[in-house]
PDB file of C-alpha atoms and ligand atoms in Angstrom:
ATOM      1  CA  MET A   1      97.481 130.623 158.943  1.00 43.00           C
ATOM      2  CA  THR A   2      96.183 127.168 158.066  1.00 45.00           C
ATOM      3  CA  PRO A   3      98.320 124.160 157.076  1.00 47.00           C
ATOM      4  CA  ALA A   4      96.389 123.660 153.824  1.00 48.00           C
ATOM      5  CA  PRO A   5      98.363 126.114 151.580  1.00 49.00           C
ATOM      6  CA  ALA A   6     101.662 124.668 152.828  1.00 50.00           C
ATOM      7  CA  ILE A   7     100.593 121.172 151.813  1.00 51.00           C
ATOM      8  CA  GLY A   8      99.424 122.506 148.472  1.00 54.00           C
ATOM      9  CA  ARG A   9     102.761 124.243 147.927  1.00 58.00           C
ATOM     10  CA  SER A  10     104.836 121.218 148.771  1.00 61.00           C
ATOM     11  CA  ALA A  11     102.664 119.082 146.507  1.00 61.00           C
ATOM     12  CA  ASN A  12     103.247 121.633 143.748  1.00 69.00           C
ATOM     13  CA  VAL A  13     106.982 121.707 144.363  1.00 65.00           C
ATOM     14  CA  SER A  14     107.313 117.946 144.246  1.00 75.00           C
ATOM     15  CA  GLN A  15     105.163 117.813 141.127  1.00 76.00           C
ATOM     16  CA  GLU A  16     107.375 120.438 139.507  1.00 78.00           C
ATOM     17  CA  SER A  17     110.567 118.574 140.385  1.00 79.00           C
ATOM     18  CA  LEU A  18     109.025 115.356 139.105  1.00 79.00           C
ATOM     19  CA  LEU A  19     108.209 117.064 135.824  1.00 79.00           C
ATOM     20  CA  GLU A  20     111.723 118.539 135.669  1.00 81.00           C
ATOM     21  CA  PHE A  21     113.197 115.111 136.395  1.00 78.00           C
ATOM     22  CA  ARG A  22     111.092 113.525 133.653  1.00 79.00           C
ATOM     23  CA  HIS A  23     112.205 116.259 131.265  1.00 81.00           C
ATOM     24  CA  ILE A  24     115.904 115.636 132.020  1.00 83.00           C
ATOM     25  CA  GLU A  25     115.408 111.899 131.727  1.00 80.00           C
ATOM     26  CA  GLN A  26     113.752 112.338 128.337  1.00 77.00           C
ATOM     27  CA  GLN A  27     116.539 114.635 127.126  1.00 79.00           C
ATOM     28  CA  LEU A  28     119.168 112.097 128.197  1.00 81.00           C
ATOM     29  CA  LYS A  29     117.293 109.348 126.392  1.00 75.00           C
ATOM     30  CA  ILE A  30     117.042 111.443 123.223  1.00 74.00           C
ATOM     31  CA  SER A  31     120.732 112.381 123.245  1.00 77.00           C
ATOM     32  CA  ARG A  32     121.725 108.752 123.858  1.00 75.00           C
ATOM     33  CA  GLU A  33     119.539 107.640 120.949  1.00 72.00           C
ATOM     34  CA  GLU A  34     121.042 110.341 118.717  1.00 75.00           C
ATOM     35  CA  ARG A  35     124.569 109.322 119.673  1.00 76.00           C
ATOM     36  CA  LEU A  36     123.832 105.679 118.877  1.00 72.00           C
ATOM     37  CA  LEU A  37     122.243 106.648 115.581  1.00 72.00           C
ATOM     38  CA  ASP A  38     125.261 108.797 114.593  1.00 75.00           C
ATOM     39  CA  GLN A  39     127.582 105.997 115.578  1.00 73.00           C
ATOM     40  CA  SER A  40     125.695 103.393 113.610  1.00 69.00           C
ATOM     41  CA  GLN A  41     125.497 105.684 110.566  1.00 74.00           C
ATOM     42  CA  ALA A  42     129.268 106.221 110.708  1.00 77.00           C
ATOM     43  CA  ASN A  43     129.819 102.473 111.050  1.00 73.00           C
ATOM     44  CA  ARG A  44     127.572 101.781 108.140  1.00 73.00           C
ATOM     45  CA  GLU A  45     129.385 104.297 105.956  1.00 78.00           C
ATOM     46  CA  LEU A  46     132.698 102.671 106.815  1.00 81.00           C
ATOM     47  CA  ILE A  47     131.366  99.208 106.017  1.00 80.00           C
ATOM     48  CA  ARG A  48     129.935 100.414 102.707  1.00 79.00           C
ATOM     49  CA  ASN A  49     133.258 101.891 101.646  1.00 84.00           C
ATOM     50  CA  LEU A  50     135.019  98.718 102.661  1.00 84.00           C
ATOM     51  CA  ALA A  51     132.502  96.598 100.740  1.00 84.00           C
ATOM     52  CA  HIS A  52     133.158  98.684  97.621  1.00 84.00           C
ATOM     53  CA  GLU A  53     136.885  98.189  97.971  1.00 87.00           C
ATOM     54  CA  ILE A  54     136.494  94.433  98.446  1.00 88.00           C
ATOM     55  CA  LYS A  55     134.124  93.969  95.518  1.00 85.00           C
ATOM     56  CA  ASN A  56     136.520  95.097  92.782  1.00 84.00           C
ATOM     57  CA  PRO A  57     139.466  92.766  93.481  1.00 90.00           C
ATOM     58  CA  LEU A  58     136.975  89.951  94.114  1.00 91.00           C
ATOM     59  CA  GLY A  59     135.913  90.033  90.472  1.00 89.00           C
ATOM     60  CA  GLY A  60     139.575  89.793  89.484  1.00 91.00           C
ATOM     61  CA  ILE A  61     140.253  86.866  91.816  1.00 93.00           C
ATOM     62  CA  ARG A  62     137.271  84.939  90.476  1.00 93.00           C
ATOM     63  CA  GLY A  63     138.161  85.608  86.844  1.00 93.00           C
ATOM     64  CA  ALA A  64     141.773  84.547  87.398  1.00 94.00           C
ATOM     65  CA  ALA A  65     140.678  81.298  89.091  1.00 94.00           C
ATOM     66  CA  GLN A  66     138.431  80.545  86.140  1.00 93.00           C
ATOM     67  CA  LEU A  67     141.277  81.093  83.641  1.00 93.00           C
ATOM     68  CA  LEU A  68     143.600  79.046  85.775  1.00 93.00           C
ATOM     69  CA  GLU A  69     141.132  76.173  85.837  1.00 93.00           C
ATOM     70  CA  ARG A  70     141.136  76.008  82.049  1.00 92.00           C
ATOM     71  CA  GLU A  71     144.917  75.767  81.988  1.00 92.00           C
ATOM     72  CA  LEU A  72     145.187  73.094  84.638  1.00 91.00           C
ATOM     73  CA  GLU A  73     146.058  69.733  83.222  1.00 88.00           C
ATOM     74  CA  ARG A  74     145.310  67.645  86.287  1.00 89.00           C
ATOM     75  CA  PRO A  75     141.542  67.703  86.853  1.00 87.00           C
ATOM     76  CA  ASN A  76     141.962  66.879  90.539  1.00 89.00           C
ATOM     77  CA  LEU A  77     143.397  70.394  90.951  1.00 90.00           C
ATOM     78  CA  HIS A  78     140.038  71.831  89.872  1.00 92.00           C
ATOM     79  CA  GLU A  79     138.885  71.213  93.401  1.00 91.00           C
ATOM     80  CA  TYR A  80     141.066  74.137  94.512  1.00 93.00           C
ATOM     81  CA  THR A  81     139.992  76.552  91.803  1.00 94.00           C
ATOM     82  CA  GLN A  82     136.379  75.636  92.580  1.00 94.00           C
ATOM     83  CA  VAL A  83     136.947  76.560  96.233  1.00 94.00           C
ATOM     84  CA  ILE A  84     138.365  79.936  95.193  1.00 94.00           C
ATOM     85  CA  MET A  85     135.385  80.625  92.916  1.00 95.00           C
ATOM     86  CA  LYS A  86     132.796  79.452  95.410  1.00 92.00           C
ATOM     87  CA  GLU A  87     134.239  81.524  98.220  1.00 92.00           C
ATOM     88  CA  ALA A  88     134.596  84.546  95.928  1.00 93.00           C
ATOM     89  CA  ASP A  89     130.894  84.168  95.023  1.00 92.00           C
ATOM     90  CA  ARG A  90     129.940  83.923  98.696  1.00 88.00           C
ATOM     91  CA  LEU A  91     131.876  87.107  99.498  1.00 89.00           C
ATOM     92  CA  GLN A  92     130.385  88.841  96.474  1.00 89.00           C
ATOM     93  CA  LEU A  93     126.897  88.037  97.727  1.00 85.00           C
ATOM     94  CA  LEU A  94     127.741  89.333 101.190  1.00 84.00           C
ATOM     95  CA  MET A  95     129.170  92.563  99.732  1.00 86.00           C
ATOM     96  CA  ASP A  96     126.038  93.017  97.606  1.00 83.00           C
ATOM     97  CA  ARG A  97     123.879  92.672 100.706  1.00 78.00           C
ATOM     98  CA  LEU A  98     126.053  95.227 102.485  1.00 79.00           C
ATOM     99  CA  LEU A  99     125.623  97.663  99.613  1.00 80.00           C
ATOM    100  CA  THR A 100     121.893  97.361  98.909  1.00 70.00           C
ATOM    101  CA  PRO A 101     120.313  99.591 101.580  1.00 60.00           C
ATOM    102  CA  HIS A 102     120.837 102.792  99.645  1.00 63.00           C
ATOM    103  CA  ARG A 103     117.906 102.456  97.286  1.00 68.00           C
ATOM    104  CA  LEU A 104     115.660 105.431  97.872  1.00 76.00           C
ATOM    105  CA  PRO A 105     112.273 104.445  99.264  1.00 80.00           C
ATOM    106  CA  GLN A 106     109.331 104.578  96.891  1.00 87.00           C
ATOM    107  CA  ASN A 107     106.573 105.773  99.135  1.00 90.00           C
ATOM    108  CA  ALA A 108     102.866 105.250  98.670  1.00 93.00           C
ATOM    109  CA  PRO A 109      99.914 104.828 101.022  1.00 94.00           C
ATOM    110  CA  LEU A 110      99.831 101.281 102.331  1.00 95.00           C
ATOM    111  CA  ASN A 111      97.989  99.141 104.798  1.00 96.00           C
ATOM    112  CA  ILE A 112     100.439  97.858 107.414  1.00 97.00           C
ATOM    113  CA  HIS A 113      98.251  94.830 108.057  1.00 97.00           C
ATOM    114  CA  GLU A 114      98.749  93.710 104.465  1.00 97.00           C
ATOM    115  CA  VAL A 115     102.482  93.888 105.058  1.00 97.00           C
ATOM    116  CA  LEU A 116     102.094  91.827 108.243  1.00 98.00           C
ATOM    117  CA  GLU A 117      99.863  89.266 106.572  1.00 97.00           C
ATOM    118  CA  ARG A 118     102.398  88.826 103.785  1.00 95.00           C
ATOM    119  CA  VAL A 119     105.201  88.215 106.294  1.00 97.00           C
ATOM    120  CA  ARG A 120     102.952  85.917 108.297  1.00 97.00           C
ATOM    121  CA  SER A 121     102.278  83.688 105.302  1.00 94.00           C
ATOM    122  CA  LEU A 122     105.955  83.663 104.261  1.00 95.00           C
ATOM    123  CA  ILE A 123     107.095  82.587 107.728  1.00 96.00           C
ATOM    124  CA  LEU A 124     104.327  80.003 108.108  1.00 95.00           C
ATOM    125  CA  ALA A 125     105.402  78.549 104.763  1.00 94.00           C
ATOM    126  CA  GLU A 126     109.004  78.425 106.005  1.00 94.00           C
ATOM    127  CA  TYR A 127     107.928  76.879 109.330  1.00 94.00           C
ATOM    128  CA  PRO A 128     104.833  74.794 108.577  1.00 91.00           C
ATOM    129  CA  GLN A 129     104.954  73.290 112.068  1.00 93.00           C
ATOM    130  CA  GLY A 130     105.893  74.558 115.501  1.00 94.00           C
ATOM    131  CA  ILE A 131     105.482  78.320 114.969  1.00 96.00           C
ATOM    132  CA  THR A 132     102.189  80.049 115.688  1.00 97.00           C
ATOM    133  CA  ILE A 133     101.673  83.696 114.756  1.00 98.00           C
ATOM    134  CA  ARG A 134      99.053  85.552 116.757  1.00 98.00           C
ATOM    135  CA  ARG A 135      97.594  88.812 115.435  1.00 98.00           C
ATOM    136  CA  ASP A 136      96.553  91.673 117.672  1.00 98.00           C
ATOM    137  CA  TYR A 137      95.705  94.303 115.077  1.00 97.00           C
ATOM    138  CA  ASP A 138      94.168  97.724 115.592  1.00 96.00           C
ATOM    139  CA  THR A 139      91.929  97.657 112.560  1.00 92.00           C
ATOM    140  CA  SER A 140      91.108 101.354 112.869  1.00 91.00           C
ATOM    141  CA  LEU A 141      94.670 102.256 111.790  1.00 93.00           C
ATOM    142  CA  PRO A 142      94.819 104.667 108.868  1.00 92.00           C
ATOM    143  CA  LEU A 143      96.960 104.008 105.800  1.00 93.00           C
ATOM    144  CA  LEU A 144     100.667 104.552 106.295  1.00 93.00           C
ATOM    145  CA  GLU A 145     102.978 106.419 103.928  1.00 91.00           C
ATOM    146  CA  GLY A 146     105.829 104.037 103.112  1.00 93.00           C
ATOM    147  CA  ASP A 147     107.719 101.712 100.827  1.00 93.00           C
ATOM    148  CA  ARG A 148     105.887  98.385 100.830  1.00 93.00           C
ATOM    149  CA  GLU A 149     108.847  96.212  99.803  1.00 90.00           C
ATOM    150  CA  GLN A 150     111.155  97.785 102.360  1.00 92.00           C
ATOM    151  CA  LEU A 151     108.630  97.411 105.164  1.00 95.00           C
ATOM    152  CA  ILE A 152     108.051  93.760 104.256  1.00 95.00           C
ATOM    153  CA  GLN A 153     111.815  93.279 104.449  1.00 92.00           C
ATOM    154  CA  VAL A 154     111.976  94.978 107.859  1.00 96.00           C
ATOM    155  CA  VAL A 155     109.198  92.891 109.397  1.00 97.00           C
ATOM    156  CA  LEU A 156     110.383  89.702 107.713  1.00 96.00           C
ATOM    157  CA  ASN A 157     113.903  90.107 109.120  1.00 96.00           C
ATOM    158  CA  ILE A 158     112.586  90.612 112.651  1.00 98.00           C
ATOM    159  CA  VAL A 159     110.012  87.816 112.495  1.00 98.00           C
ATOM    160  CA  ARG A 160     112.495  85.427 110.907  1.00 97.00           C
ATOM    161  CA  ASN A 161     115.008  86.192 113.679  1.00 97.00           C
ATOM    162  CA  ALA A 162     112.301  85.374 116.206  1.00 98.00           C
ATOM    163  CA  ALA A 163     111.481  82.064 114.494  1.00 97.00           C
ATOM    164  CA  GLN A 164     115.171  81.200 114.289  1.00 97.00           C
ATOM    165  CA  ALA A 165     115.787  82.117 117.947  1.00 97.00           C
ATOM    166  CA  MET A 166     112.935  79.805 118.953  1.00 97.00           C
ATOM    167  CA  HIS A 167     114.391  77.016 116.779  1.00 95.00           C
ATOM    168  CA  GLY A 168     111.093  76.813 114.959  1.00 91.00           C
ATOM    169  CA  ASN A 169     109.048  76.230 118.097  1.00 94.00           C
ATOM    170  CA  GLY A 170     107.043  78.904 119.866  1.00 97.00           C
ATOM    171  CA  GLN A 171     104.699  81.843 119.483  1.00 98.00           C
ATOM    172  CA  ILE A 172     105.135  85.169 117.718  1.00 98.00           C
ATOM    173  CA  THR A 173     102.686  88.026 118.247  1.00 98.00           C
ATOM    174  CA  LEU A 174     102.197  90.891 115.815  1.00 98.00           C
ATOM    175  CA  LYS A 175     100.561  93.863 117.493  1.00 98.00           C
ATOM    176  CA  THR A 176      99.625  97.238 116.001  1.00 98.00           C
ATOM    177  CA  ARG A 177      98.438 100.388 117.746  1.00 97.00           C
ATOM    178  CA  VAL A 178      98.165 104.120 117.079  1.00 95.00           C
ATOM    179  CA  VAL A 179     100.306 106.388 119.249  1.00 93.00           C
ATOM    180  CA  ARG A 180      99.395 110.042 119.585  1.00 90.00           C
ATOM    181  CA  GLN A 181     101.947 112.868 119.782  1.00 87.00           C
ATOM    182  CA  ALA A 182     105.089 110.870 119.122  1.00 87.00           C
ATOM    183  CA  THR A 183     108.569 112.410 118.884  1.00 85.00           C
ATOM    184  CA  LEU A 184     110.682 110.448 116.442  1.00 84.00           C
ATOM    185  CA  ALA A 185     114.210 111.527 115.530  1.00 77.00           C
ATOM    186  CA  ARG A 186     113.503 114.983 117.025  1.00 77.00           C
ATOM    187  CA  ARG A 187     110.375 115.522 114.943  1.00 84.00           C
ATOM    188  CA  ARG A 188     106.964 115.626 116.452  1.00 87.00           C
ATOM    189  CA  TYR A 189     104.080 113.802 114.808  1.00 90.00           C
ATOM    190  CA  ARG A 190     100.425 113.829 115.703  1.00 89.00           C
ATOM    191  CA  HIS A 191     100.098 110.135 114.949  1.00 89.00           C
ATOM    192  CA  ALA A 192     102.501 107.260 114.738  1.00 94.00           C
ATOM    193  CA  LEU A 193     102.120 103.554 114.214  1.00 96.00           C
ATOM    194  CA  GLU A 194     103.459 101.301 116.938  1.00 97.00           C
ATOM    195  CA  LEU A 195     104.224  97.804 115.725  1.00 98.00           C
ATOM    196  CA  GLN A 196     105.380  95.238 118.255  1.00 98.00           C
ATOM    197  CA  ILE A 197     106.771  91.843 117.369  1.00 98.00           C
ATOM    198  CA  THR A 198     107.020  89.590 120.393  1.00 98.00           C
ATOM    199  CA  ASP A 199     108.413  86.089 120.664  1.00 98.00           C
ATOM    200  CA  THR A 200     108.594  83.462 123.373  1.00 98.00           C
ATOM    201  CA  GLY A 201     112.186  82.470 122.584  1.00 97.00           C
ATOM    202  CA  PRO A 202     115.260  82.476 124.845  1.00 97.00           C
ATOM    203  CA  GLY A 203     115.921  86.208 124.416  1.00 97.00           C
ATOM    204  CA  VAL A 204     118.798  88.217 122.921  1.00 97.00           C
ATOM    205  CA  ALA A 205     122.181  87.075 124.258  1.00 96.00           C
ATOM    206  CA  GLU A 206     123.531  89.480 126.894  1.00 95.00           C
ATOM    207  CA  ASP A 207     126.809  90.152 125.062  1.00 94.00           C
ATOM    208  CA  LEU A 208     124.997  91.142 121.839  1.00 94.00           C
ATOM    209  CA  ARG A 209     122.510  93.618 123.265  1.00 94.00           C
ATOM    210  CA  GLU A 210     124.526  96.804 122.729  1.00 89.00           C
ATOM    211  CA  ARG A 211     125.608  95.818 119.214  1.00 89.00           C
ATOM    212  CA  ILE A 212     122.624  93.990 117.802  1.00 93.00           C
ATOM    213  CA  PHE A 213     121.944  96.590 115.065  1.00 90.00           C
ATOM    214  CA  TYR A 214     125.570  96.798 113.944  1.00 86.00           C
ATOM    215  CA  PRO A 215     126.480  95.184 110.628  1.00 84.00           C
ATOM    216  CA  LEU A 216     128.048  91.712 110.760  1.00 84.00           C
ATOM    217  CA  VAL A 217     127.025  91.136 114.383  1.00 90.00           C
ATOM    218  CA  SER A 218     125.424  87.717 114.683  1.00 92.00           C
ATOM    219  CA  GLY A 219     124.814  85.213 117.440  1.00 94.00           C
ATOM    220  CA  ARG A 220     123.633  82.579 115.036  1.00 91.00           C
ATOM    221  CA  GLU A 221     125.513  79.791 113.302  1.00 88.00           C
ATOM    222  CA  GLY A 222     125.640  80.784 109.627  1.00 84.00           C
ATOM    223  CA  GLY A 223     124.122  84.232 110.280  1.00 89.00           C
ATOM    224  CA  SER A 224     125.619  87.176 108.395  1.00 86.00           C
ATOM    225  CA  GLY A 225     124.485  89.774 110.926  1.00 89.00           C
ATOM    226  CA  LEU A 226     122.840  92.033 108.367  1.00 88.00           C
ATOM    227  CA  GLY A 227     119.118  91.494 108.960  1.00 92.00           C
ATOM    228  CA  LEU A 228     118.700  94.030 111.733  1.00 94.00           C
ATOM    229  CA  THR A 229     121.142  96.509 110.167  1.00 89.00           C
ATOM    230  CA  LEU A 230     119.005  96.530 107.058  1.00 88.00           C
ATOM    231  CA  ALA A 231     115.830  96.782 109.143  1.00 92.00           C
ATOM    232  CA  GLN A 232     117.218  99.788 111.012  1.00 90.00           C
ATOM    233  CA  THR A 233     118.329 101.501 107.782  1.00 86.00           C
ATOM    234  CA  PHE A 234     114.871 101.124 106.240  1.00 89.00           C
ATOM    235  CA  VAL A 235     113.092 102.239 109.407  1.00 91.00           C
ATOM    236  CA  THR A 236     115.340 105.326 109.589  1.00 88.00           C
ATOM    237  CA  GLN A 237     114.510 106.082 105.945  1.00 87.00           C
ATOM    238  CA  HIS A 238     110.866 106.042 107.039  1.00 90.00           C
ATOM    239  CA  HIS A 239     111.716 108.539 109.826  1.00 90.00           C
ATOM    240  CA  GLY A 240     110.921 105.898 112.426  1.00 92.00           C
ATOM    241  CA  THR A 241     112.684 104.135 115.285  1.00 92.00           C
ATOM    242  CA  ILE A 242     113.355 100.515 116.163  1.00 94.00           C
ATOM    243  CA  THR A 243     114.121  99.296 119.679  1.00 94.00           C
ATOM    244  CA  PHE A 244     113.885  96.055 121.609  1.00 96.00           C
ATOM    245  CA  GLU A 245     113.429  94.681 125.078  1.00 97.00           C
ATOM    246  CA  SER A 246     114.356  91.148 125.882  1.00 97.00           C
ATOM    247  CA  GLN A 247     114.241  88.582 128.634  1.00 96.00           C
ATOM    248  CA  PRO A 248     114.001  84.816 128.422  1.00 97.00           C
ATOM    249  CA  GLY A 249     110.559  83.871 127.139  1.00 97.00           C
ATOM    250  CA  ASN A 250     109.646  87.417 126.154  1.00 98.00           C
ATOM    251  CA  THR A 251     111.428  89.473 123.492  1.00 98.00           C
ATOM    252  CA  THR A 252     109.741  92.446 121.859  1.00 98.00           C
ATOM    253  CA  PHE A 253     110.965  94.529 118.946  1.00 98.00           C
ATOM    254  CA  THR A 254     109.074  97.818 118.741  1.00 97.00           C
ATOM    255  CA  LEU A 255     108.840  99.911 115.595  1.00 97.00           C
ATOM    256  CA  LEU A 256     107.488 103.432 115.701  1.00 95.00           C
ATOM    257  CA  LEU A 257     106.683 104.888 112.313  1.00 95.00           C
ATOM    258  CA  PRO A 258     105.089 108.230 111.526  1.00 93.00           C
ATOM    259  CA  ILE A 259     101.801 107.581 109.796  1.00 89.00           C
ATOM    260  CA  ASP A 260     102.409 110.508 107.490  1.00 78.00           C
ATOM    261  CA  PHE A 261     105.963 111.768 107.739  1.00 65.00           C
ATOM    262  CA  SER A 262     105.297 114.992 105.871  1.00 65.00           C
ATOM    263  CA  GLU A 263     102.925 115.833 108.726  1.00 61.00           C
ATOM    264  CA  HIS A 264     105.578 117.410 110.936  1.00 57.00           C
ATOM    265  CA  ALA A 265     106.409 120.010 108.252  1.00 45.00           C
ATOM    266  CA  ARG A 266     102.862 121.215 107.946  1.00 46.00           C
ATOM    267  CA  PRO A 267     101.693 121.710 111.513  1.00 43.00           C
ATOM    268  CA  GLY A 268      98.045 122.511 111.938  1.00 39.00           C
ATOM    269  CA  THR A 269      96.992 121.551 108.432  1.00 38.00           C
ATOM    270  CA  GLY A 270      94.853 118.753 109.749  1.00 38.00           C
ATOM    271  CA  ASN A 271      96.584 116.284 107.506  1.00 37.00           C
ATOM    272  CA  GLY A 272      97.393 112.671 108.455  1.00 35.00           C
ATOM    273  CA  GLN A 273      94.223 112.111 110.421  1.00 33.00           C
TER     274      GLN A 273
HETATM  275  N1  LIG B   1     114.113  87.647 118.598  1.00 63.04           N
HETATM  276  C1  LIG B   1     115.387  87.367 118.895  1.00 63.04           C
HETATM  277  N2  LIG B   1     115.689  86.548 119.947  1.00 63.04           N
HETATM  278  C2  LIG B   1     116.983  86.259 120.244  1.00 63.04           C
HETATM  279  N3  LIG B   1     118.046  86.745 119.574  1.00 63.04           N
HETATM  280  C3  LIG B   1     117.808  87.551 118.543  1.00 63.04           C
HETATM  281  C4  LIG B   1     116.488  87.915 118.137  1.00 63.04           C
HETATM  282  N4  LIG B   1     116.581  88.751 117.087  1.00 63.04           N
HETATM  283  C5  LIG B   1     117.889  88.896 116.826  1.00 63.04           C
HETATM  284  N5  LIG B   1     118.639  88.188 117.686  1.00 63.04           N
HETATM  285  C6  LIG B   1     120.114  88.096 117.719  1.00 63.04           C
HETATM  286  O1  LIG B   1     120.638  89.177 116.982  1.00 63.04           O
HETATM  287  C7  LIG B   1     121.569  88.712 116.014  1.00 63.04           C
HETATM  288  C8  LIG B   1     121.613  89.673 114.844  1.00 63.04           C
HETATM  289  O2  LIG B   1     120.436  89.556 114.048  1.00 63.04           O
HETATM  290  P1  LIG B   1     120.490  89.902 112.511  1.00 63.04           P
HETATM  291  O3  LIG B   1     119.157  89.631 111.939  1.00 63.04           O
HETATM  292  O4  LIG B   1     121.056  91.268 112.346  1.00 63.04           O
HETATM  293  O5  LIG B   1     121.574  88.898 111.926  1.00 63.04           O
HETATM  294  P2  LIG B   1     121.468  87.319 111.703  1.00 63.04           P
HETATM  295  O6  LIG B   1     120.074  86.847 111.906  1.00 63.04           O
HETATM  296  O7  LIG B   1     122.503  86.693 112.568  1.00 63.04           O
HETATM  297  O8  LIG B   1     121.906  87.159 110.187  1.00 63.04           O
HETATM  298  P3  LIG B   1     121.045  87.561 108.865  1.00 63.04           P
HETATM  299  O9  LIG B   1     119.767  88.172 109.342  1.00 63.04           O
HETATM  300  O10 LIG B   1     121.894  88.537 108.147  1.00 63.04           O
HETATM  301  O11 LIG B   1     120.863  86.292 108.146  1.00 63.04           O
HETATM  302  C9  LIG B   1     121.081  87.300 115.709  1.00 63.04           C
HETATM  303  O12 LIG B   1     122.125  86.507 115.179  1.00 63.04           O
HETATM  304  C10 LIG B   1     120.611  86.822 117.065  1.00 63.04           C
HETATM  305  O13 LIG B   1     121.694  86.352 117.819  1.00 63.04           O
HETATM  306 MG1  LIG B   2     118.502  87.830 110.895  1.00 63.04          MG
END
């Protein structure tokens, strides 16, 4: 009897329990993510229905204010009808934004770096001074199956949030990588794109962290709280995920997108390389 096998066995046992522990941890993470996704889908449905209900009477209110204005003899009263019309228009715009995400994506092969470059030039035009955008691109990335306009919107909303959080002063990094064997929304893909958008701003406020993707949640003066909701809807339509980690001086939003989302349905076909 030598001590060697005993050591080997205990090493095996602890390795097994470590693997088991990792497995449980992963399952918990997946079920938490699914719960949050269900919850946010239910919330979104509720908001959409509400937006529909608000839109109809809004048209009536605006029309009535317009008619009323014509009948008013004292022009100084127009100030009030103008307020009604202006506010009705503002609400109408908000409702339209709440209702847009349901356009079906029009997918085609695209180069994610073109999407990033487009966003980069839009943001640099918006912030000609104070914001620098660093690129850390994996140029070996294959083309991605996706809706170009929607993906521009997703990245633009995240990058614009970063620029706004930094009050127009700081650095944003756009980083792309390939991830192998990714599980996204319960499906397994051989390849996924990881896109990270990092900023050097103050970080996401503590009290917003759990709700940041919910509609109408904003920590910004004048913000409508729809940018990230829209981003999450589009990313979900692309079978991907969006998460973030944040601390003062270092906030990263991470997108994981299947490179070819039909890949999971045709295992072993060698497609999506
Ligand atoms: N990079 C970031 N750093 C700090 N806070 C952030 C960052 N990104 C988002 N946030 C916070 O999350 C909130 C929600 O963002 P979201 O884009 O959904 O709405 P918004 O920017 O307030 O309004 P909208 O995008 O509709 O104009 C922001 O108001 C902000 O408080
Ligand atoms: Mg925003």
